[in-house]
Amino acid sequence: MMQRTPEPELMDEAEQARAYAWADFDAPHQFFIDCFQQRFTNKHLHGNVLDLGCGPADISVRFARAYPHCHIDGIDGAEAMLAEGRERLAREQLTERIHLYRVNLPRDTIPVPAYDVIISNSLLHHLHDPQVLWQAVKQHGRPGTPVFVMDLQRPASPQEARELMEQYAASEPPILQRDFYHSLCAAFTPEEVRQQLHQVGLDYLEVKSVSDRHLVVQGHLGE
Ligand SMILES: C[S@@+](CC[C@H](N)C(=O)[O-])C[C@H]1O[C@@H](n2cnc3c(N)ncnc32)[C@H](O)[C@@H]1O
């Protein structure tokens, strides 16, 4: 099994943030929403949603469109990403339902103590210490809060990572191809994620491989 190679946590280079914000994530991000809806079938979710590591807010926007009664707080430590996100929210006229905050975990404080729903896409593999995500989930939910985290899962070898990059990022700019390869190498395996959850007392959440490159962690927070 290939060892994990962490990548820098924050995506704070303007060029990188711009390339990411304008990349075509339609398929994987729609997949995020579809998997969420498969797991949580209440079509009328409402309340405050926390999107951890929201980047340029594409997941926040899709979630807001899928659940018109939800308000979303997106948090991210990279100003370059949030700047892209703010432009997007203005274009889509969603500035009243989605708020973005610069929060570098675990140093800064998340704006609201407890949320009704917690989501996160592709933050986990950026974290040098994965417990930073699980602590945030634990501390900012309430009993029964739906939790849905999707991330890449680490392939067995560098060769397999290259093949996935060629299959899914071949038409993207080189900077995104590079980031995707590094992200695959920085990702965790489902078994590693189960161990992380066990350590923090969240092992009742389900960890599931859902595609050739994605895993999800899903369930309701306990009492
Ligand atoms: C791959 S992007 C995912 C963005 C978004 N969730 C999406 O799916 O498009 C990961 C994001 O996590 C942010 N990030 C990484 N480490 C962080 C930390 N310690 N605190 C806050 N944000 C962090 C990065 O700045 C980056 O915007």
GROMACS .gro file of N, CA and C in nm, residues 31-186:
model
  468
   31PHE      N    1  -2.247   1.455  -0.785
   31PHE     CA    2  -2.240   1.325  -0.718
   31PHE      C    3  -2.248   1.343  -0.566
   32PHE      N    4  -2.181   1.446  -0.515
   32PHE     CA    5  -2.187   1.477  -0.371
   32PHE      C    6  -2.333   1.498  -0.329
   33ILE      N    7  -2.403   1.583  -0.404
   33ILE     CA    8  -2.544   1.613  -0.369
   33ILE      C    9  -2.629   1.487  -0.382
   34ASP      N   10  -2.608   1.411  -0.490
   34ASP     CA   11  -2.688   1.289  -0.511
   34ASP      C   12  -2.667   1.190  -0.395
   35CYS      N   13  -2.542   1.171  -0.355
   35CYS     CA   14  -2.514   1.077  -0.244
   35CYS      C   15  -2.574   1.128  -0.115
   36PHE      N   16  -2.567   1.260  -0.092
   36PHE     CA   17  -2.629   1.317   0.029
   36PHE      C   18  -2.778   1.285   0.029
   37GLN      N   19  -2.843   1.306  -0.086
   37GLN     CA   20  -2.988   1.287  -0.092
   37GLN      C   21  -3.028   1.140  -0.081
   38GLN      N   22  -2.936   1.052  -0.124
   38GLN     CA   23  -2.964   0.910  -0.107
   38GLN      C   24  -2.962   0.870   0.041
   39ARG      N   25  -2.868   0.931   0.114
   39ARG     CA   26  -2.853   0.896   0.255
   39ARG      C   27  -2.956   0.966   0.343
   40PHE      N   28  -2.983   1.096   0.311
   40PHE     CA   29  -3.075   1.175   0.393
   40PHE      C   30  -3.195   1.211   0.305
   41THR      N   31  -3.303   1.140   0.326
   41THR     CA   32  -3.412   1.148   0.228
   41THR      C   33  -3.513   1.258   0.259
   42ASN      N   34  -3.496   1.329   0.371
   42ASN     CA   35  -3.586   1.441   0.401
   42ASN      C   36  -3.562   1.553   0.300
   43LYS      N   37  -3.660   1.574   0.211
   43LYS     CA   38  -3.644   1.675   0.105
   43LYS      C   39  -3.660   1.817   0.159
   44HIS      N   40  -3.710   1.829   0.284
   44HIS     CA   41  -3.743   1.962   0.335
   44HIS      C   42  -3.648   2.005   0.446
   45LEU      N   43  -3.522   1.966   0.434
   45LEU     CA   44  -3.424   2.008   0.535
   45LEU      C   45  -3.427   2.158   0.549
   46HIS      N   46  -3.411   2.206   0.673
   46HIS     CA   47  -3.399   2.350   0.691
   46HIS      C   48  -3.302   2.375   0.806
   47GLY      N   49  -3.264   2.502   0.820
   47GLY     CA   50  -3.174   2.537   0.929
   47GLY      C   51  -3.038   2.579   0.878
   48ASN      N   52  -2.942   2.578   0.969
   48ASN     CA   53  -2.807   2.626   0.937
   48ASN      C   54  -2.714   2.510   0.904
   49VAL      N   55  -2.646   2.527   0.793
   49VAL     CA   56  -2.556   2.422   0.742
   49VAL      C   57  -2.413   2.474   0.751
   50LEU      N   58  -2.322   2.389   0.795
   50LEU     CA   59  -2.180   2.425   0.798
   50LEU      C   60  -2.109   2.348   0.687
   51ASP      N   61  -2.043   2.422   0.596
   51ASP     CA   62  -1.965   2.359   0.488
   51ASP      C   63  -1.817   2.380   0.521
   52LEU      N   64  -1.752   2.276   0.568
   52LEU     CA   65  -1.612   2.286   0.614
   52LEU      C   66  -1.515   2.276   0.497
   53GLY      N   67  -1.427   2.376   0.483
   53GLY     CA   68  -1.331   2.376   0.371
   53GLY      C   69  -1.405   2.401   0.241
   54CYS      N   70  -1.487   2.508   0.240
   54CYS     CA   71  -1.582   2.531   0.129
   54CYS      C   72  -1.514   2.573  -0.001
   55GLY      N   73  -1.388   2.620   0.004
   55GLY     CA   74  -1.320   2.665  -0.118
   55GLY      C   75  -1.403   2.770  -0.190
   56PRO      N   76  -1.416   2.763  -0.322
   56PRO     CA   77  -1.492   2.866  -0.396
   56PRO      C   78  -1.644   2.846  -0.391
   57ALA      N   79  -1.690   2.763  -0.300
   57ALA     CA   80  -1.832   2.754  -0.263
   57ALA      C   81  -1.922   2.682  -0.364
   58ASP      N   82  -1.865   2.602  -0.450
   58ASP     CA   83  -1.950   2.531  -0.547
   58ASP      C   84  -2.044   2.432  -0.477
   59ILE      N   85  -1.993   2.363  -0.376
   59ILE     CA   86  -2.079   2.268  -0.303
   59ILE      C   87  -2.185   2.345  -0.224
   60SER      N   88  -2.145   2.458  -0.162
   60SER     CA   89  -2.242   2.540  -0.087
   60SER      C   90  -2.355   2.584  -0.179
   61VAL      N   91  -2.318   2.627  -0.300
   61VAL     CA   92  -2.419   2.676  -0.396
   61VAL      C   93  -2.512   2.563  -0.436
   62ARG      N   94  -2.456   2.448  -0.467
   62ARG     CA   95  -2.542   2.335  -0.507
   62ARG      C   96  -2.633   2.292  -0.393
   63PHE      N   97  -2.578   2.295  -0.272
   63PHE     CA   98  -2.659   2.256  -0.156
   63PHE      C   99  -2.773   2.356  -0.135
   64ALA      N  100  -2.741   2.484  -0.148
   64ALA     CA  101  -2.843   2.589  -0.130
   64ALA      C  102  -2.954   2.573  -0.234
   65ARG      N  103  -2.918   2.536  -0.356
   65ARG     CA  104  -3.020   2.518  -0.460
   65ARG      C  105  -3.106   2.393  -0.432
   66ALA      N  106  -3.042   2.289  -0.380
   66ALA     CA  107  -3.115   2.165  -0.352
   66ALA      C  108  -3.207   2.180  -0.231
   67TYR      N  109  -3.166   2.267  -0.136
   67TYR     CA  110  -3.243   2.284  -0.011
   67TYR      C  111  -3.272   2.432   0.012
   68PRO      N  112  -3.381   2.480  -0.048
   68PRO     CA  113  -3.408   2.625  -0.047
   68PRO      C  114  -3.436   2.680   0.092
   69HIS      N  115  -3.458   2.593   0.193
   69HIS     CA  116  -3.487   2.647   0.327
   69HIS      C  117  -3.363   2.646   0.416
   70CYS      N  118  -3.248   2.616   0.359
   70CYS     CA  119  -3.125   2.614   0.439
   70CYS      C  120  -3.043   2.742   0.418
   71HIS      N  121  -2.975   2.780   0.526
   71HIS     CA  122  -2.873   2.885   0.520
   71HIS      C  123  -2.739   2.816   0.540
   72ILE      N  124  -2.638   2.862   0.469
   72ILE     CA  125  -2.510   2.792   0.473
   72ILE      C  126  -2.397   2.885   0.515
   73ASP      N  127  -2.317   2.839   0.611
   73ASP     CA  128  -2.192   2.907   0.645
   73ASP      C  129  -2.079   2.823   0.585
   74GLY      N  130  -2.006   2.881   0.492
   74GLY     CA  131  -1.889   2.813   0.436
   74GLY      C  132  -1.766   2.868   0.506
   75ILE      N  133  -1.678   2.780   0.550
   75ILE     CA  134  -1.555   2.828   0.613
   75ILE      C  135  -1.434   2.771   0.539
   76ASP      N  136  -1.334   2.855   0.525
   76ASP     CA  137  -1.210   2.811   0.459
   76ASP      C  138  -1.096   2.901   0.508
   77GLY      N  139  -0.976   2.847   0.515
   77GLY     CA  140  -0.862   2.925   0.563
   77GLY      C  141  -0.793   3.004   0.452
   78ALA      N  142  -0.831   2.983   0.327
   78ALA     CA  143  -0.759   3.046   0.215
   78ALA      C  144  -0.837   3.164   0.159
   79GLU      N  145  -0.781   3.284   0.176
   79GLU     CA  146  -0.849   3.404   0.127
   79GLU      C  147  -0.867   3.399  -0.026
   80ALA      N  148  -0.769   3.343  -0.097
   80ALA     CA  149  -0.779   3.337  -0.244
   80ALA      C  150  -0.902   3.257  -0.286
   81MET      N  151  -0.930   3.149  -0.217
   81MET     CA  152  -1.048   3.067  -0.248
   81MET      C  153  -1.176   3.142  -0.213
   82LEU      N  154  -1.176   3.207  -0.096
   82LEU     CA  155  -1.297   3.277  -0.053
   82LEU      C  156  -1.330   3.393  -0.146
   83ALA      N  157  -1.226   3.458  -0.200
   83ALA     CA  158  -1.249   3.568  -0.294
   83ALA      C  159  -1.323   3.514  -0.417
   84GLU      N  160  -1.281   3.398  -0.467
   84GLU     CA  161  -1.352   3.337  -0.580
   84GLU      C  162  -1.497   3.305  -0.539
   85GLY      N  163  -1.512   3.254  -0.418
   85GLY     CA  164  -1.645   3.218  -0.369
   85GLY      C  165  -1.736   3.340  -0.359
   86ARG      N  166  -1.684   3.451  -0.309
   86ARG     CA  167  -1.767   3.571  -0.294
   86ARG      C  168  -1.815   3.620  -0.429
   87GLU      N  169  -1.727   3.617  -0.529
   87GLU     CA  170  -1.769   3.659  -0.664
   87GLU      C  171  -1.880   3.568  -0.715
   88ARG      N  172  -1.865   3.441  -0.690
   88ARG     CA  173  -1.965   3.344  -0.737
   88ARG      C  174  -2.101   3.370  -0.670
   89LEU      N  175  -2.099   3.395  -0.540
   89LEU     CA  176  -2.226   3.417  -0.469
   89LEU      C  177  -2.295   3.543  -0.518
   90ALA      N  178  -2.215   3.646  -0.549
   90ALA     CA  179  -2.274   3.769  -0.601
   90ALA      C  180  -2.337   3.742  -0.738
   91ARG      N  181  -2.264   3.667  -0.823
   91ARG     CA  182  -2.318   3.635  -0.958
   91ARG      C  183  -2.448   3.557  -0.947
   92GLU      N  184  -2.454   3.467  -0.850
   92GLU     CA  185  -2.571   3.379  -0.839
   92GLU      C  186  -2.678   3.434  -0.745
   93GLN      N  187  -2.654   3.553  -0.693
   93GLN     CA  188  -2.749   3.618  -0.602
   93GLN      C  189  -2.783   3.529  -0.483
   94LEU      N  190  -2.679   3.477  -0.424
   94LEU     CA  191  -2.698   3.389  -0.307
   94LEU      C  192  -2.632   3.446  -0.182
   95THR      N  193  -2.600   3.576  -0.186
   95THR     CA  194  -2.525   3.634  -0.073
   95THR      C  195  -2.609   3.637   0.056
   96GLU      N  196  -2.741   3.625   0.044
   96GLU     CA  197  -2.822   3.627   0.168
   96GLU      C  198  -2.831   3.491   0.232
   97ARG      N  199  -2.818   3.386   0.153
   97ARG     CA  200  -2.834   3.251   0.210
   97ARG      C  201  -2.701   3.181   0.236
   98ILE      N  202  -2.594   3.231   0.177
   98ILE     CA  203  -2.464   3.167   0.199
   98ILE      C  204  -2.366   3.274   0.249
   99HIS      N  205  -2.303   3.246   0.361
   99HIS     CA  206  -2.201   3.338   0.413
   99HIS      C  207  -2.068   3.265   0.420
  100LEU      N  208  -1.964   3.335   0.378
  100LEU     CA  209  -1.830   3.274   0.377
  100LEU      C  210  -1.743   3.341   0.482
  101TYR      N  211  -1.668   3.260   0.553
  101TYR     CA  212  -1.582   3.311   0.660
  101TYR      C  213  -1.442   3.255   0.644
  102ARG      N  214  -1.345   3.343   0.671
  102ARG     CA  215  -1.207   3.294   0.673
  102ARG      C  216  -1.181   3.231   0.810
  103VAL      N  217  -1.171   3.102   0.810
  103VAL     CA  218  -1.145   3.027   0.934
  103VAL      C  219  -1.038   2.924   0.904
  104ASN      N  220  -0.925   2.940   0.969
  104ASN     CA  221  -0.817   2.843   0.953
  104ASN      C  222  -0.825   2.746   1.070
  105LEU      N  223  -0.864   2.623   1.040
  105LEU     CA  224  -0.881   2.524   1.147
  105LEU      C  225  -0.747   2.464   1.188
  106PRO      N  226  -0.723   2.439   1.314
  106PRO     CA  227  -0.812   2.458   1.428
  106PRO      C  228  -0.793   2.592   1.499
  107ARG      N  229  -0.712   2.680   1.438
  107ARG     CA  230  -0.673   2.803   1.509
  107ARG      C  231  -0.791   2.897   1.531
  108ASP      N  232  -0.873   2.919   1.426
  108ASP     CA  233  -0.980   3.019   1.434
  108ASP      C  234  -1.112   2.955   1.476
  109THR      N  235  -1.203   3.042   1.517
  109THR     CA  236  -1.332   2.993   1.569
  109THR      C  237  -1.436   2.988   1.458
  110ILE      N  238  -1.511   2.881   1.453
  110ILE     CA  239  -1.623   2.866   1.360
  110ILE      C  240  -1.736   2.957   1.410
  111PRO      N  241  -1.803   3.032   1.317
  111PRO     CA  242  -1.892   3.141   1.361
  111PRO      C  243  -2.008   3.102   1.452
  112VAL      N  244  -2.067   2.985   1.434
  112VAL     CA  245  -2.186   2.949   1.513
  112VAL      C  246  -2.152   2.822   1.593
  113PRO      N  247  -2.193   2.815   1.720
  113PRO     CA  248  -2.154   2.698   1.801
  113PRO      C  249  -2.214   2.566   1.754
  114ALA      N  250  -2.341   2.567   1.705
  114ALA     CA  251  -2.402   2.437   1.670
  114ALA      C  252  -2.485   2.450   1.542
  115TYR      N  253  -2.465   2.356   1.451
  115TYR     CA  254  -2.534   2.358   1.320
  115TYR      C  255  -2.634   2.243   1.309
  116ASP      N  256  -2.728   2.260   1.214
  116ASP     CA  257  -2.831   2.157   1.190
  116ASP      C  258  -2.785   2.051   1.092
  117VAL      N  259  -2.689   2.087   1.008
  117VAL     CA  260  -2.633   1.993   0.909
  117VAL      C  261  -2.485   2.028   0.893
  118ILE      N  262  -2.398   1.926   0.881
  118ILE     CA  263  -2.256   1.953   0.856
  118ILE      C  264  -2.213   1.876   0.732
  119ILE      N  265  -2.155   1.949   0.637
  119ILE     CA  266  -2.106   1.886   0.514
  119ILE      C  267  -1.961   1.928   0.490
  120SER      N  268  -1.889   1.848   0.414
  120SER     CA  269  -1.752   1.883   0.378
  120SER      C  270  -1.711   1.800   0.257
  121ASN      N  271  -1.653   1.868   0.160
  121ASN     CA  272  -1.603   1.796   0.042
  121ASN      C  273  -1.455   1.825   0.022
  122SER      N  274  -1.374   1.722   0.025
  122SER     CA  275  -1.232   1.733  -0.012
  122SER      C  276  -1.149   1.823   0.079
  123LEU      N  277  -1.191   1.834   0.205
  123LEU     CA  278  -1.104   1.901   0.304
  123LEU      C  279  -1.012   1.799   0.371
  124LEU      N  280  -1.067   1.683   0.404
  124LEU     CA  281  -0.995   1.587   0.489
  124LEU      C  282  -0.852   1.560   0.439
  125HIS      N  283  -0.838   1.538   0.309
  125HIS     CA  284  -0.705   1.497   0.260
  125HIS      C  285  -0.604   1.612   0.267
  126HIS      N  286  -0.652   1.736   0.286
  126HIS     CA  287  -0.558   1.849   0.299
  126HIS      C  288  -0.499   1.860   0.439
  127LEU      N  289  -0.567   1.801   0.535
  127LEU     CA  290  -0.528   1.825   0.674
  127LEU      C  291  -0.410   1.738   0.715
  128HIS      N  292  -0.310   1.800   0.775
  128HIS     CA  293  -0.197   1.722   0.823
  128HIS      C  294  -0.242   1.636   0.940
  129ASP      N  295  -0.331   1.694   1.024
  129ASP     CA  296  -0.390   1.617   1.133
  129ASP      C  297  -0.539   1.601   1.106
  130PRO      N  298  -0.582   1.483   1.064
  130PRO     CA  299  -0.724   1.465   1.026
  130PRO      C  300  -0.820   1.489   1.142
  131GLN      N  301  -0.771   1.481   1.267
  131GLN     CA  302  -0.860   1.501   1.381
  131GLN      C  303  -0.916   1.643   1.385
  132VAL      N  304  -0.848   1.735   1.316
  132VAL     CA  305  -0.898   1.873   1.309
  132VAL      C  306  -1.040   1.874   1.250
  133LEU      N  307  -1.065   1.793   1.149
  133LEU     CA  308  -1.199   1.786   1.089
  133LEU      C  309  -1.297   1.718   1.185
  134TRP      N  310  -1.257   1.605   1.242
  134TRP     CA  311  -1.352   1.529   1.325
  134TRP      C  312  -1.386   1.605   1.453
  135GLN      N  313  -1.289   1.681   1.507
  135GLN     CA  314  -1.318   1.763   1.626
  135GLN      C  315  -1.419   1.872   1.589
  136ALA      N  316  -1.401   1.933   1.472
  136ALA     CA  317  -1.495   2.039   1.430
  136ALA      C  318  -1.635   1.980   1.414
  137VAL      N  319  -1.644   1.861   1.355
  137VAL     CA  320  -1.774   1.795   1.337
  137VAL      C  321  -1.837   1.769   1.474
  138LYS      N  322  -1.757   1.717   1.564
  138LYS     CA  323  -1.807   1.680   1.696
  138LYS      C  324  -1.854   1.804   1.775
  139GLN      N  325  -1.774   1.911   1.763
  139GLN     CA  326  -1.803   2.029   1.846
  139GLN      C  327  -1.913   2.117   1.789
  140HIS      N  328  -1.938   2.109   1.657
  140HIS     CA  329  -2.031   2.206   1.597
  140HIS      C  330  -2.161   2.145   1.547
  141GLY      N  331  -2.189   2.022   1.588
  141GLY     CA  332  -2.320   1.964   1.559
  141GLY      C  333  -2.401   1.961   1.686
  142ARG      N  334  -2.521   1.906   1.675
  142ARG     CA  335  -2.602   1.878   1.794
  142ARG      C  336  -2.655   1.736   1.778
  143PRO      N  337  -2.712   1.678   1.881
  143PRO     CA  338  -2.760   1.541   1.866
  143PRO      C  339  -2.856   1.530   1.746
  144GLY      N  340  -2.830   1.436   1.658
  144GLY     CA  341  -2.916   1.416   1.542
  144GLY      C  342  -2.874   1.491   1.417
  145THR      N  343  -2.773   1.579   1.428
  145THR     CA  344  -2.728   1.654   1.310
  145THR      C  345  -2.677   1.559   1.201
  146PRO      N  346  -2.733   1.570   1.078
  146PRO     CA  347  -2.678   1.491   0.969
  146PRO      C  348  -2.534   1.536   0.936
  147VAL      N  349  -2.446   1.440   0.921
  147VAL     CA  350  -2.306   1.466   0.886
  147VAL      C  351  -2.277   1.395   0.755
  148PHE      N  352  -2.219   1.469   0.661
  148PHE     CA  353  -2.187   1.407   0.532
  148PHE      C  354  -2.053   1.463   0.482
  149VAL      N  355  -1.952   1.378   0.481
  149VAL     CA  356  -1.817   1.418   0.440
  149VAL      C  357  -1.776   1.331   0.323
  150MET      N  358  -1.737   1.395   0.214
  150MET     CA  359  -1.686   1.317   0.100
  150MET      C  360  -1.541   1.357   0.076
  151ASP      N  361  -1.460   1.259   0.039
  151ASP     CA  362  -1.320   1.291   0.007
  151ASP      C  363  -1.266   1.188  -0.091
  152LEU      N  364  -1.148   1.216  -0.138
  152LEU     CA  365  -1.079   1.117  -0.220
  152LEU      C  366  -1.032   1.004  -0.131
  153GLN      N  367  -1.011   0.886  -0.189
  153GLN     CA  368  -0.947   0.778  -0.114
  153GLN      C  369  -0.815   0.745  -0.185
  154ARG      N  370  -0.715   0.713  -0.105
  154ARG     CA  371  -0.580   0.695  -0.161
  154ARG      C  372  -0.571   0.565  -0.241
  155PRO      N  373  -0.524   0.576  -0.366
  155PRO     CA  374  -0.505   0.455  -0.446
  155PRO      C  375  -0.391   0.370  -0.390
  156ALA      N  376  -0.383   0.247  -0.440
  156ALA     CA  377  -0.284   0.153  -0.385
  156ALA      C  378  -0.142   0.187  -0.426
  157SER      N  379  -0.123   0.257  -0.539
  157SER     CA  380   0.013   0.283  -0.588
  157SER      C  381   0.017   0.416  -0.664
  158PRO      N  382   0.139   0.472  -0.680
  158PRO     CA  383   0.152   0.594  -0.761
  158PRO      C  384   0.102   0.572  -0.903
  159GLN      N  385   0.125   0.452  -0.955
  159GLN     CA  386   0.080   0.418  -1.091
  159GLN      C  387  -0.074   0.431  -1.101
  160GLU      N  388  -0.143   0.379  -1.000
  160GLU     CA  389  -0.290   0.388  -1.001
  160GLU      C  390  -0.334   0.535  -0.989
  161ALA      N  391  -0.260   0.614  -0.909
  161ALA     CA  392  -0.293   0.756  -0.896
  161ALA      C  393  -0.276   0.826  -1.032
  162ARG      N  394  -0.170   0.791  -1.103
  162ARG     CA  395  -0.148   0.852  -1.237
  162ARG      C  396  -0.260   0.813  -1.332
  163GLU      N  397  -0.302   0.687  -1.325
  163GLU     CA  398  -0.410   0.642  -1.415
  163GLU      C  399  -0.540   0.718  -1.386
  164LEU      N  400  -0.569   0.739  -1.258
  164LEU     CA  401  -0.691   0.814  -1.224
  164LEU      C  402  -0.680   0.958  -1.273
  165MET      N  403  -0.559   1.014  -1.259
  165MET     CA  404  -0.538   1.152  -1.306
  165MET      C  405  -0.563   1.159  -1.457
  166GLU      N  406  -0.509   1.060  -1.530
  166GLU     CA  407  -0.528   1.061  -1.675
  166GLU      C  408  -0.674   1.042  -1.712
  167GLN      N  409  -0.742   0.959  -1.634
  167GLN     CA  410  -0.882   0.932  -1.665
  167GLN      C  411  -0.973   1.052  -1.636
  168TYR      N  412  -0.947   1.122  -1.525
  168TYR     CA  413  -1.043   1.223  -1.481
  168TYR      C  414  -0.996   1.368  -1.497
  169ALA      N  415  -0.867   1.391  -1.518
  169ALA     CA  416  -0.821   1.531  -1.524
  169ALA      C  417  -0.746   1.563  -1.652
  170ALA      N  418  -0.751   1.473  -1.751
  170ALA     CA  419  -0.669   1.492  -1.872
  170ALA      C  420  -0.698   1.624  -1.943
  171SER      N  421  -0.824   1.670  -1.937
  171SER     CA  422  -0.856   1.792  -2.012
  171SER      C  423  -0.842   1.918  -1.927
  172GLU      N  424  -0.796   1.904  -1.802
  172GLU     CA  425  -0.781   2.020  -1.714
  172GLU      C  426  -0.642   2.083  -1.732
  173PRO      N  427  -0.625   2.210  -1.689
  173PRO     CA  428  -0.493   2.273  -1.697
  173PRO      C  429  -0.391   2.194  -1.612
  174PRO      N  430  -0.260   2.202  -1.649
  174PRO     CA  431  -0.158   2.126  -1.578
  174PRO      C  432  -0.159   2.148  -1.427
  175ILE      N  433  -0.189   2.268  -1.381
  175ILE     CA  434  -0.187   2.297  -1.237
  175ILE      C  435  -0.292   2.211  -1.165
  176LEU      N  436  -0.406   2.188  -1.231
  176LEU     CA  437  -0.510   2.107  -1.169
  176LEU      C  438  -0.477   1.958  -1.176
  177GLN      N  439  -0.412   1.919  -1.285
  177GLN     CA  440  -0.369   1.779  -1.295
  177GLN      C  441  -0.272   1.748  -1.181
  178ARG      N  442  -0.178   1.840  -1.161
  178ARG     CA  443  -0.079   1.824  -1.054
  178ARG      C  444  -0.149   1.816  -0.918
  179ASP      N  445  -0.241   1.908  -0.893
  179ASP     CA  446  -0.311   1.909  -0.765
  179ASP      C  447  -0.389   1.780  -0.744
  180PHE      N  448  -0.453   1.731  -0.850
  180PHE     CA  449  -0.535   1.610  -0.836
  180PHE      C  450  -0.447   1.489  -0.801
  181TYR      N  451  -0.332   1.479  -0.869
  181TYR     CA  452  -0.239   1.369  -0.839
  181TYR      C  453  -0.192   1.378  -0.693
  182HIS      N  454  -0.151   1.499  -0.651
  182HIS     CA  455  -0.103   1.516  -0.513
  182HIS      C  456  -0.215   1.488  -0.412
  183SER      N  457  -0.336   1.528  -0.448
  183SER     CA  458  -0.449   1.505  -0.357
  183SER      C  459  -0.474   1.355  -0.340
  184LEU      N  460  -0.467   1.280  -0.449
  184LEU     CA  461  -0.486   1.135  -0.438
  184LEU      C  462  -0.382   1.074  -0.345
  185CYS      N  463  -0.257   1.123  -0.358
  185CYS     CA  464  -0.148   1.068  -0.276
  185CYS      C  465  -0.159   1.112  -0.130
  186ALA      N  466  -0.232   1.223  -0.106
  186ALA     CA  467  -0.247   1.275   0.031
  186ALA      C  468  -0.372   1.219   0.099
   0.00000   0.00000   0.00000
